[in-house]
Amino acid sequence: MNQQDIIDFIKQSDSPKIKYAFTDIDGVLRGKIIHRQKFMDGLTDGFGFCDVVWGWDSSDTPYDNGRTTGWHSGYPDAPVRIDVSTFRQLPWEDNIPFFLADFSHGLDNQSSKYGLSACPRSLLKRVATQCQDMGFHAEFAQEFEWFNFRETPQTLQQKNFQQLEPLTPGMFGYSILRPSLESAFYHDLFDLLGQFDIPLEGLHTETGPGVYEAAIMHDEVVRAADKAALFKTAVKEIAYRHGAVATFMAKWNADLPGCSGHIHQSLWNLEQTKNLFHDAAQPNHMSKLMRQFIAGQLYCLPHITPMFAPTINSYKRLVEGAWAPTTITWSVDNRTTALRVLNHKEAYTRVEHRVSGADTNPYLALAASLASGLYGIRHELTLDIPASEGNGYTDKRNGILPTNLDEATRAMANSPVASELFGAEFVDHFTRTRDWEWRQYLRQVSDWELKRYFEII
């Protein structure tokens, strides 16, 4: 359907309701239902949306260090625009029309028409335009792991998030048996997500009680991020309808593996007829372009780690032996490194970014992946770091990843590389939000502290 087809469909719809949403800086979907007439009226000039969504955290607590908006600005409206091309229908809500929005100042992807510097989707659109201007089509996909619990939002509060009941017990990775216990939920995930234009390449259990993994079909990078951003909320909504709660925390339990949000990425010619990462004449079939892309990602990684690990909890996942990387490394088909090259077939030759967790904002994670790879191409970096063999956790020749959010945020805030990639305004806003997150954590007293110190000290 082209834009006019979609508008005609909305005009002829029996429902007067339209739902639209966008992600805030944490990847949380914010939005509302509006009347069909308001939707039509806003197609030309956009809508006003309270810019507090860029001035508070994931718990709706206003930042005390914001510049984009705050008490000092009075939290005015900011212009939001619905992207008509993102039209889909909500199959679990009577097929209500749904759209994604962002805070771009224009209706197209021209780099001069990007708006609010805090808007993640606008940032990714700008990076995608840079990629296209360089002559490349970016084909990306994100995959997610998440845990499911036989709980409700009410029981989570009543139990203080303790002694939660997993959807199914035991360590059953790649199990055919365990999903049969919740077959209605399992099949609804695959079927309803597909109807919501988030087709899955695969869905299976991972190792851990009640944990699933899904790989989303690859697509152009902005559309891939759209699907990934919607995936997380869609899974939670589908879970609600089956008496379950889904979590995409990076690490909910110290004794269990964490939840990844790996990013699969490749560059093609603009006609999408040739995978530019593949060169049969080169070692490991890796083209010069692919090697520059990887070199850029490795070089930029310590400068932009918070975009792949944005929360306090993210760094509990990035520990040795937990199926997540800790070193600035790459490899060919090795799951212990930060970047993993997959080169079994020309059409599927790609780089898997394994630092990214399930707790990421997909727009920011994919923007960081693509921008850092393009950095390597623009600067013609050479991949001087040899591929890791065996245990990547022990390969510290090129350094290690930051070990906490404070360390990672300080590195990004002071990095000219980050500013070159994303602009000083975005870096300032984003790192201020991460600094706020760190300071909220420092004020808390954890269960670990109580158990360790309460009686003995």
Short mmCIF file of C-alpha atoms in Angstrom, two decimals:
data_model
loop_
_atom_site.label_atom_id
_atom_site.label_comp_id
_atom_site.label_asym_id
_atom_site.label_seq_id
_atom_site.Cartn_x
_atom_site.Cartn_y
_atom_site.Cartn_z
CA MET A 1 0.00 0.00 0.00
CA ASN A 2 1.29 3.45 -0.87
CA GLN A 3 0.56 6.49 1.28
CA GLN A 4 -2.64 7.38 -0.52
CA ASP A 5 -3.89 3.79 -0.28
CA ILE A 6 -3.31 3.89 3.47
CA ILE A 7 -5.09 7.23 3.87
CA ASP A 8 -8.03 5.93 1.84
CA PHE A 9 -8.15 2.81 4.01
CA ILE A 10 -8.25 4.90 7.18
CA LYS A 11 -11.02 7.11 5.78
CA GLN A 12 -13.12 4.07 4.95
CA SER A 13 -12.41 2.24 8.21
CA ASP A 14 -15.28 1.37 10.53
CA SER A 15 -13.20 2.36 13.56
CA PRO A 16 -12.76 6.04 14.45
CA LYS A 17 -9.64 5.20 16.46
CA ILE A 18 -5.97 5.41 15.47
CA LYS A 19 -3.12 4.41 17.76
CA TYR A 20 0.37 5.82 17.33
CA ALA A 21 3.57 5.65 19.35
CA PHE A 22 7.29 6.39 19.38
CA THR A 23 10.14 5.28 21.61
CA ASP A 24 11.65 7.52 24.25
CA ILE A 25 15.38 7.48 24.97
CA ASP A 26 15.05 4.19 26.92
CA GLY A 27 13.14 2.47 24.13
CA VAL A 28 9.83 2.66 25.99
CA LEU A 29 6.89 3.12 23.62
CA ARG A 30 4.99 6.32 24.38
CA GLY A 31 1.84 7.23 22.49
CA LYS A 32 -1.92 7.55 22.49
CA ILE A 33 -5.16 6.81 20.68
CA ILE A 34 -6.51 9.67 18.57
CA HIS A 35 -9.63 10.18 16.49
CA ARG A 36 -9.45 9.48 12.77
CA GLN A 37 -10.17 13.15 12.00
CA LYS A 38 -7.28 14.32 14.17
CA PHE A 39 -5.07 11.85 12.34
CA MET A 40 -6.10 13.32 9.00
CA ASP A 41 -5.65 16.89 10.19
CA GLY A 42 -2.15 16.15 11.45
CA LEU A 43 -0.77 14.50 8.33
CA THR A 44 0.38 17.85 6.95
CA ASP A 45 1.49 19.81 10.00
CA GLY A 46 2.05 17.10 12.58
CA PHE A 47 0.86 16.99 16.16
CA GLY A 48 1.95 18.51 19.43
CA PHE A 49 3.19 16.07 22.07
CA CYS A 50 4.35 17.08 25.55
CA ASP A 51 8.14 17.03 25.45
CA VAL A 52 8.31 15.69 29.01
CA VAL A 53 8.83 12.33 27.28
CA TRP A 54 12.39 13.58 26.66
CA GLY A 55 12.69 15.01 30.17
CA TRP A 56 11.97 12.01 32.38
CA ASP A 57 13.28 8.49 32.87
CA SER A 58 11.64 5.10 32.35
CA SER A 59 9.81 5.55 35.68
CA ASP A 60 8.43 8.99 34.72
CA THR A 61 10.75 10.77 37.15
CA PRO A 62 11.98 14.12 35.73
CA TYR A 63 15.73 14.46 35.19
CA ASP A 64 17.49 17.05 37.33
CA ASN A 65 20.21 17.61 34.73
CA GLY A 66 18.33 17.90 31.44
CA ARG A 67 18.88 20.58 28.83
CA THR A 68 16.53 19.41 26.09
CA THR A 69 13.54 20.16 28.31
CA GLY A 70 12.69 20.47 31.98
CA TRP A 71 11.18 22.71 34.61
CA HIS A 72 13.31 25.48 33.12
CA SER A 73 11.41 25.24 29.81
CA GLY A 74 7.95 24.50 31.18
CA TYR A 75 7.65 21.20 29.27
CA PRO A 76 6.03 22.59 26.09
CA ASP A 77 4.71 20.57 23.18
CA ALA A 78 7.16 19.31 20.58
CA PRO A 79 6.13 18.56 16.97
CA VAL A 80 5.66 14.84 16.37
CA ARG A 81 4.94 13.39 12.92
CA ILE A 82 3.32 10.10 12.11
CA ASP A 83 5.18 8.05 9.50
CA VAL A 84 2.37 6.76 7.31
CA SER A 85 4.63 4.10 5.79
CA THR A 86 4.72 2.29 9.16
CA PHE A 87 1.01 1.43 8.97
CA ARG A 88 -0.03 -1.91 10.41
CA GLN A 89 -3.03 -3.18 12.38
CA LEU A 90 -3.13 -4.49 15.95
CA PRO A 91 -4.44 -8.05 15.62
CA TRP A 92 -5.00 -8.41 19.40
CA GLU A 93 -6.96 -5.11 19.56
CA ASP A 94 -9.63 -5.56 16.93
CA ASN A 95 -7.20 -4.60 14.15
CA ILE A 96 -6.99 -0.95 15.23
CA PRO A 97 -4.76 0.96 12.77
CA PHE A 98 -1.33 1.61 14.25
CA PHE A 99 1.51 3.91 13.20
CA LEU A 100 4.96 4.82 14.42
CA ALA A 101 5.97 8.43 14.81
CA ASP A 102 9.10 10.49 15.41
CA PHE A 103 10.13 14.08 15.98
CA SER A 104 11.52 14.85 12.55
CA HIS A 105 10.70 18.29 11.18
CA GLY A 106 9.92 16.98 7.70
CA LEU A 107 7.98 14.18 6.07
CA ASP A 108 10.97 12.75 4.24
CA ASN A 109 14.44 11.48 5.09
CA GLN A 110 16.40 14.54 4.03
CA SER A 111 19.25 15.04 6.48
CA SER A 112 18.46 18.75 6.84
CA LYS A 113 15.01 18.01 8.20
CA TYR A 114 15.75 16.14 11.40
CA GLY A 115 14.25 17.58 14.53
CA LEU A 116 14.59 16.98 18.22
CA SER A 117 18.11 15.76 18.94
CA ALA A 118 16.84 13.40 21.64
CA CYS A 119 14.59 11.40 19.26
CA PRO A 120 16.11 7.94 18.65
CA ARG A 121 14.22 7.21 15.42
CA SER A 122 15.23 10.55 13.94
CA LEU A 123 18.85 9.78 14.81
CA LEU A 124 18.72 6.43 13.04
CA LYS A 125 17.05 7.98 9.98
CA ARG A 126 19.92 10.45 9.76
CA VAL A 127 22.55 7.68 9.96
CA ALA A 128 20.62 5.61 7.39
CA THR A 129 20.60 8.58 5.03
CA GLN A 130 24.37 8.95 5.42
CA CYS A 131 24.70 5.26 4.57
CA GLN A 132 22.59 5.65 1.44
CA ASP A 133 24.55 8.75 0.41
CA MET A 134 27.70 6.62 0.60
CA GLY A 135 26.12 4.21 -1.88
CA PHE A 136 25.06 1.45 0.51
CA HIS A 137 21.83 -0.25 1.48
CA ALA A 138 21.94 -1.33 5.14
CA GLU A 139 20.22 -4.66 5.82
CA PHE A 140 19.83 -5.34 9.55
CA ALA A 141 17.97 -7.52 12.02
CA GLN A 142 17.84 -7.79 15.79
CA GLU A 143 17.18 -10.93 17.77
CA PHE A 144 16.03 -11.06 21.39
CA GLU A 145 16.08 -13.35 24.39
CA TRP A 146 13.59 -12.76 27.20
CA PHE A 147 12.17 -14.49 30.26
CA ASN A 148 8.46 -15.17 30.83
CA PHE A 149 6.78 -15.48 34.23
CA ARG A 150 3.41 -16.70 35.39
CA GLU A 151 2.73 -13.36 37.03
CA THR A 152 0.77 -10.15 36.55
CA PRO A 153 1.82 -6.52 37.05
CA GLN A 154 -0.11 -6.67 40.33
CA THR A 155 1.63 -9.82 41.64
CA LEU A 156 5.03 -8.40 40.70
CA GLN A 157 4.36 -5.49 43.04
CA GLN A 158 2.84 -7.66 45.75
CA LYS A 159 5.87 -9.97 45.70
CA ASN A 160 8.30 -7.04 45.49
CA PHE A 161 9.74 -8.77 42.39
CA GLN A 162 10.91 -11.71 44.56
CA GLN A 163 10.21 -15.45 44.27
CA LEU A 164 8.61 -15.10 40.86
CA GLU A 165 7.19 -18.16 39.11
CA PRO A 166 8.77 -18.88 35.70
CA LEU A 167 6.38 -19.80 32.92
CA THR A 168 8.03 -23.23 32.79
CA PRO A 169 10.71 -24.75 35.06
CA GLY A 170 14.20 -26.00 34.33
CA MET A 171 16.97 -25.50 31.78
CA PHE A 172 15.42 -26.46 28.45
CA GLY A 173 17.35 -24.73 25.66
CA TYR A 174 16.09 -25.49 22.14
CA SER A 175 13.40 -27.65 23.68
CA ILE A 176 10.52 -29.05 21.68
CA LEU A 177 8.92 -30.32 24.88
CA ARG A 178 8.65 -27.17 27.02
CA PRO A 179 6.77 -24.93 24.56
CA SER A 180 4.04 -27.57 24.38
CA LEU A 181 3.10 -26.64 27.95
CA GLU A 182 2.19 -23.15 26.72
CA SER A 183 1.41 -23.90 23.09
CA ALA A 184 -1.31 -21.25 22.78
CA PHE A 185 1.08 -18.52 23.92
CA TYR A 186 3.95 -19.91 21.87
CA HIS A 187 1.95 -20.01 18.64
CA ASP A 188 0.27 -16.67 19.32
CA LEU A 189 3.71 -15.09 19.52
CA PHE A 190 4.69 -16.38 16.10
CA ASP A 191 1.31 -15.82 14.43
CA LEU A 192 0.25 -12.46 15.92
CA LEU A 193 3.70 -10.92 15.50
CA GLY A 194 3.58 -11.94 11.85
CA GLN A 195 0.15 -10.36 11.45
CA PHE A 196 1.57 -7.22 13.07
CA ASP A 197 4.25 -7.07 10.34
CA ILE A 198 7.00 -8.42 12.58
CA PRO A 199 7.69 -11.72 10.84
CA LEU A 200 9.94 -14.06 12.81
CA GLU A 201 12.72 -16.08 11.26
CA GLY A 202 12.72 -18.40 14.24
CA LEU A 203 11.34 -18.85 17.77
CA HIS A 204 12.64 -21.28 20.37
CA THR A 205 13.39 -21.77 24.03
CA GLU A 206 16.80 -20.76 25.38
CA THR A 207 18.58 -22.24 28.36
CA GLY A 208 16.81 -21.12 31.51
CA PRO A 209 13.36 -21.38 33.08
CA GLY A 210 10.70 -19.79 30.88
CA VAL A 211 13.14 -18.11 28.49
CA TYR A 212 12.49 -17.72 24.76
CA GLU A 213 14.55 -16.39 21.87
CA ALA A 214 13.22 -14.92 18.64
CA ALA A 215 15.03 -13.78 15.51
CA ILE A 216 13.21 -11.12 13.51
CA MET A 217 13.40 -11.26 9.70
CA HIS A 218 16.03 -8.89 8.32
CA ASP A 219 15.02 -5.63 6.62
CA GLU A 220 16.26 -2.16 5.73
CA VAL A 221 17.83 -0.71 8.87
CA VAL A 222 15.09 1.77 9.87
CA ARG A 223 12.33 -0.76 9.21
CA ALA A 224 14.37 -3.35 11.12
CA ALA A 225 14.57 -1.02 14.11
CA ASP A 226 10.84 -0.28 13.86
CA LYS A 227 10.11 -3.99 14.05
CA ALA A 228 12.53 -4.54 16.93
CA ALA A 229 11.13 -1.62 18.93
CA LEU A 230 7.57 -2.84 18.42
CA PHE A 231 8.54 -6.46 19.08
CA LYS A 232 9.34 -5.91 22.75
CA THR A 233 6.05 -4.21 23.60
CA ALA A 234 4.06 -6.59 21.39
CA VAL A 235 5.53 -9.61 23.19
CA LYS A 236 4.58 -8.08 26.56
CA GLU A 237 1.02 -7.38 25.39
CA ILE A 238 0.60 -10.90 23.99
CA ALA A 239 2.02 -12.33 27.23
CA TYR A 240 -0.54 -10.35 29.27
CA ARG A 241 -3.29 -12.05 27.32
CA HIS A 242 -1.95 -15.42 28.42
CA GLY A 243 -1.56 -14.55 32.09
CA ALA A 244 2.16 -13.98 31.82
CA VAL A 245 4.70 -11.19 32.15
CA ALA A 246 7.72 -10.91 29.85
CA THR A 247 10.96 -9.16 30.81
CA PHE A 248 13.77 -7.95 28.57
CA MET A 249 16.10 -7.09 31.44
CA ALA A 250 19.67 -7.88 30.51
CA LYS A 251 20.18 -10.01 33.64
CA TRP A 252 17.29 -10.72 35.98
CA ASN A 253 19.02 -13.50 37.94
CA ALA A 254 22.74 -13.74 38.74
CA ASP A 255 22.67 -17.54 38.43
CA LEU A 256 21.14 -17.60 34.94
CA PRO A 257 22.34 -16.42 31.51
CA GLY A 258 21.46 -12.88 30.50
CA CYS A 259 19.22 -11.71 27.68
CA SER A 260 20.90 -10.60 24.48
CA GLY A 261 19.72 -8.35 21.69
CA HIS A 262 22.25 -9.33 19.02
CA ILE A 263 22.33 -7.26 15.84
CA HIS A 264 22.89 -8.85 12.42
CA GLN A 265 24.17 -6.43 9.80
CA SER A 266 25.31 -6.29 6.20
CA LEU A 267 25.75 -3.67 3.49
CA TRP A 268 24.45 -4.15 -0.05
CA ASN A 269 24.53 -2.12 -3.22
CA LEU A 270 21.60 0.26 -3.60
CA GLU A 271 19.88 -2.12 -6.00
CA GLN A 272 20.06 -4.80 -3.26
CA THR A 273 21.49 -7.31 -5.73
CA LYS A 274 24.95 -7.77 -4.20
CA ASN A 275 26.12 -8.35 -0.64
CA LEU A 276 29.12 -6.02 -0.38
CA PHE A 277 30.50 -7.86 2.64
CA HIS A 278 31.26 -10.95 0.55
CA ASP A 279 34.35 -11.45 -1.60
CA ALA A 280 35.11 -15.02 -2.61
CA ALA A 281 38.73 -14.10 -3.44
CA GLN A 282 39.54 -12.83 0.08
CA PRO A 283 40.36 -14.79 3.26
CA ASN A 284 37.18 -15.94 5.00
CA HIS A 285 35.32 -14.42 2.01
CA MET A 286 35.47 -11.06 3.82
CA SER A 287 35.56 -8.08 1.48
CA LYS A 288 37.72 -5.03 2.12
CA LEU A 289 34.53 -3.12 2.88
CA MET A 290 33.53 -5.65 5.50
CA ARG A 291 36.93 -5.48 7.15
CA GLN A 292 36.74 -1.67 7.28
CA PHE A 293 33.24 -1.92 8.74
CA ILE A 294 34.44 -4.27 11.48
CA ALA A 295 37.50 -2.13 12.17
CA GLY A 296 35.26 0.89 12.63
CA GLN A 297 32.96 -0.95 15.00
CA LEU A 298 35.85 -2.17 17.14
CA TYR A 299 37.47 1.27 17.20
CA CYS A 300 34.25 3.07 18.16
CA LEU A 301 32.91 0.47 20.60
CA PRO A 302 34.51 1.84 23.82
CA HIS A 303 33.34 5.34 22.83
CA ILE A 304 29.66 4.40 22.48
CA THR A 305 29.12 1.38 24.75
CA PRO A 306 26.06 2.87 26.54
CA MET A 307 24.09 2.62 23.30
CA PHE A 308 24.53 -1.17 23.47
CA ALA A 309 24.45 -1.42 27.27
CA PRO A 310 22.21 1.42 28.46
CA THR A 311 21.22 0.41 31.99
CA ILE A 312 22.84 -0.38 35.32
CA ASN A 313 21.75 -3.96 34.82
CA SER A 314 23.32 -4.23 31.35
CA TYR A 315 26.78 -4.72 32.82
CA LYS A 316 25.67 -7.69 34.95
CA ARG A 317 25.24 -9.51 31.64
CA LEU A 318 28.66 -8.53 30.25
CA VAL A 319 30.68 -10.89 32.42
CA GLU A 320 33.01 -13.73 31.55
CA GLY A 321 31.45 -17.09 30.80
CA ALA A 322 27.89 -15.77 30.56
CA TRP A 323 27.46 -15.97 26.76
CA ALA A 324 28.10 -12.24 26.41
CA PRO A 325 31.39 -10.56 25.41
CA THR A 326 33.76 -8.68 27.69
CA THR A 327 36.61 -7.95 25.25
CA ILE A 328 36.96 -5.78 22.13
CA THR A 329 37.34 -8.70 19.76
CA TRP A 330 36.09 -10.24 16.54
CA SER A 331 36.02 -13.76 15.19
CA VAL A 332 34.68 -16.05 12.53
CA ASP A 333 31.69 -17.94 14.00
CA ASN A 334 32.81 -17.72 17.62
CA ARG A 335 30.25 -16.80 20.27
CA THR A 336 32.78 -15.51 22.83
CA THR A 337 33.72 -12.30 21.00
CA ALA A 338 32.13 -8.87 20.58
CA LEU A 339 31.73 -9.26 16.80
CA ARG A 340 31.07 -12.57 15.06
CA VAL A 341 31.46 -12.99 11.31
CA LEU A 342 29.01 -15.37 9.64
CA ASN A 343 30.11 -16.30 6.13
CA HIS A 344 28.54 -19.64 5.28
CA LYS A 345 26.69 -18.30 2.22
CA GLU A 346 27.16 -15.18 0.11
CA ALA A 347 23.60 -13.95 0.60
CA TYR A 348 23.85 -14.34 4.37
CA THR A 349 27.38 -13.06 4.94
CA ARG A 350 27.08 -10.61 7.83
CA VAL A 351 28.47 -9.34 11.12
CA GLU A 352 26.72 -10.17 14.36
CA HIS A 353 27.14 -7.52 17.07
CA ARG A 354 27.00 -9.49 20.33
CA VAL A 355 27.49 -6.68 22.85
CA SER A 356 23.94 -5.42 22.46
CA GLY A 357 21.51 -6.62 25.12
CA ALA A 358 17.76 -7.14 25.09
CA ASP A 359 17.42 -3.98 27.18
CA THR A 360 18.59 -1.71 24.37
CA ASN A 361 16.60 0.90 22.52
CA PRO A 362 16.72 -0.71 19.05
CA TYR A 363 16.95 2.65 17.27
CA LEU A 364 20.03 3.61 19.27
CA ALA A 365 21.66 0.18 19.09
CA LEU A 366 21.22 -0.07 15.32
CA ALA A 367 22.30 3.55 14.83
CA ALA A 368 25.43 2.86 16.86
CA SER A 369 26.18 -0.31 14.89
CA LEU A 370 25.72 1.29 11.50
CA ALA A 371 27.40 4.61 12.30
CA SER A 372 30.50 2.96 13.76
CA GLY A 373 30.81 0.64 10.78
CA LEU A 374 30.47 3.55 8.37
CA TYR A 375 33.13 5.37 10.41
CA GLY A 376 35.56 2.59 9.54
CA ILE A 377 34.70 2.86 5.84
CA ARG A 378 34.95 6.67 5.73
CA HIS A 379 38.28 6.66 7.52
CA GLU A 380 39.50 3.61 5.58
CA LEU A 381 40.50 1.81 8.75
CA THR A 382 42.37 -1.45 8.42
CA LEU A 383 41.45 -4.50 10.45
CA ASP A 384 44.81 -4.97 12.12
CA ILE A 385 43.35 -6.87 15.07
CA PRO A 386 43.65 -10.60 14.36
CA ALA A 387 40.57 -12.76 14.72
CA SER A 388 40.24 -14.37 18.14
CA GLU A 389 40.69 -18.12 18.27
CA GLY A 390 39.11 -20.14 21.03
CA ASN A 391 38.13 -18.32 24.21
CA GLY A 392 37.58 -14.65 23.37
CA TYR A 393 37.30 -13.76 27.06
CA THR A 394 41.06 -14.23 27.41
CA ASP A 395 41.94 -12.17 24.32
CA LYS A 396 42.56 -8.72 25.81
CA ARG A 397 45.01 -7.47 23.21
CA ASN A 398 42.65 -4.71 22.09
CA GLY A 399 41.23 -3.94 25.53
CA ILE A 400 38.08 -4.77 27.42
CA LEU A 401 34.59 -3.30 27.53
CA PRO A 402 33.61 -0.84 30.26
CA THR A 403 32.51 -2.65 33.41
CA ASN A 404 29.72 -0.33 34.55
CA LEU A 405 27.40 2.38 33.26
CA ASP A 406 29.29 5.21 34.93
CA GLU A 407 32.59 4.28 33.28
CA ALA A 408 30.93 3.82 29.90
CA THR A 409 28.96 7.07 30.15
CA ARG A 410 32.01 9.16 31.07
CA ALA A 411 33.91 7.73 28.11
CA MET A 412 31.08 8.59 25.72
CA ALA A 413 30.45 12.06 27.15
CA ASN A 414 34.08 13.02 26.61
CA SER A 415 34.50 11.34 23.24
CA PRO A 416 34.98 13.38 20.05
CA VAL A 417 34.30 10.13 18.17
CA ALA A 418 30.80 9.90 19.66
CA SER A 419 30.10 13.52 18.73
CA GLU A 420 31.30 12.91 15.18
CA LEU A 421 29.00 9.92 14.86
CA PHE A 422 25.83 11.34 16.39
CA GLY A 423 26.26 15.07 16.93
CA ALA A 424 27.16 16.89 20.13
CA GLU A 425 23.52 17.64 21.05
CA PHE A 426 22.47 13.99 21.05
CA VAL A 427 25.58 12.87 22.93
CA ASP A 428 25.02 15.54 25.56
CA HIS A 429 21.37 14.58 26.06
CA PHE A 430 21.93 10.84 26.04
CA THR A 431 24.89 10.83 28.42
CA ARG A 432 23.04 13.13 30.81
CA THR A 433 20.24 10.55 30.95
CA ARG A 434 22.75 7.77 31.63
CA ASP A 435 24.43 9.85 34.35
CA TRP A 436 21.00 10.32 35.94
CA GLU A 437 20.44 6.55 35.81
CA TRP A 438 23.75 5.93 37.56
CA ARG A 439 23.01 8.45 40.30
CA GLN A 440 19.59 6.89 40.97
CA TYR A 441 21.34 3.56 41.45
CA LEU A 442 23.90 4.98 43.89
CA ARG A 443 21.11 6.11 46.20
CA GLN A 444 19.65 2.63 46.60
CA VAL A 445 20.34 -0.09 49.19
CA SER A 446 20.37 -3.51 47.57
CA ASP A 447 19.36 -6.91 48.94
CA TRP A 448 22.99 -7.96 48.54
CA GLU A 449 24.09 -5.18 50.89
CA LEU A 450 21.46 -6.08 53.47
CA LYS A 451 22.37 -9.77 53.43
CA ARG A 452 26.10 -9.08 53.59
CA TYR A 453 26.28 -6.28 56.12
CA PHE A 454 23.05 -6.06 58.17
CA GLU A 455 24.01 -8.37 61.00
CA ILE A 456 27.73 -9.03 60.77
CA ILE A 457 29.12 -5.52 60.46
#
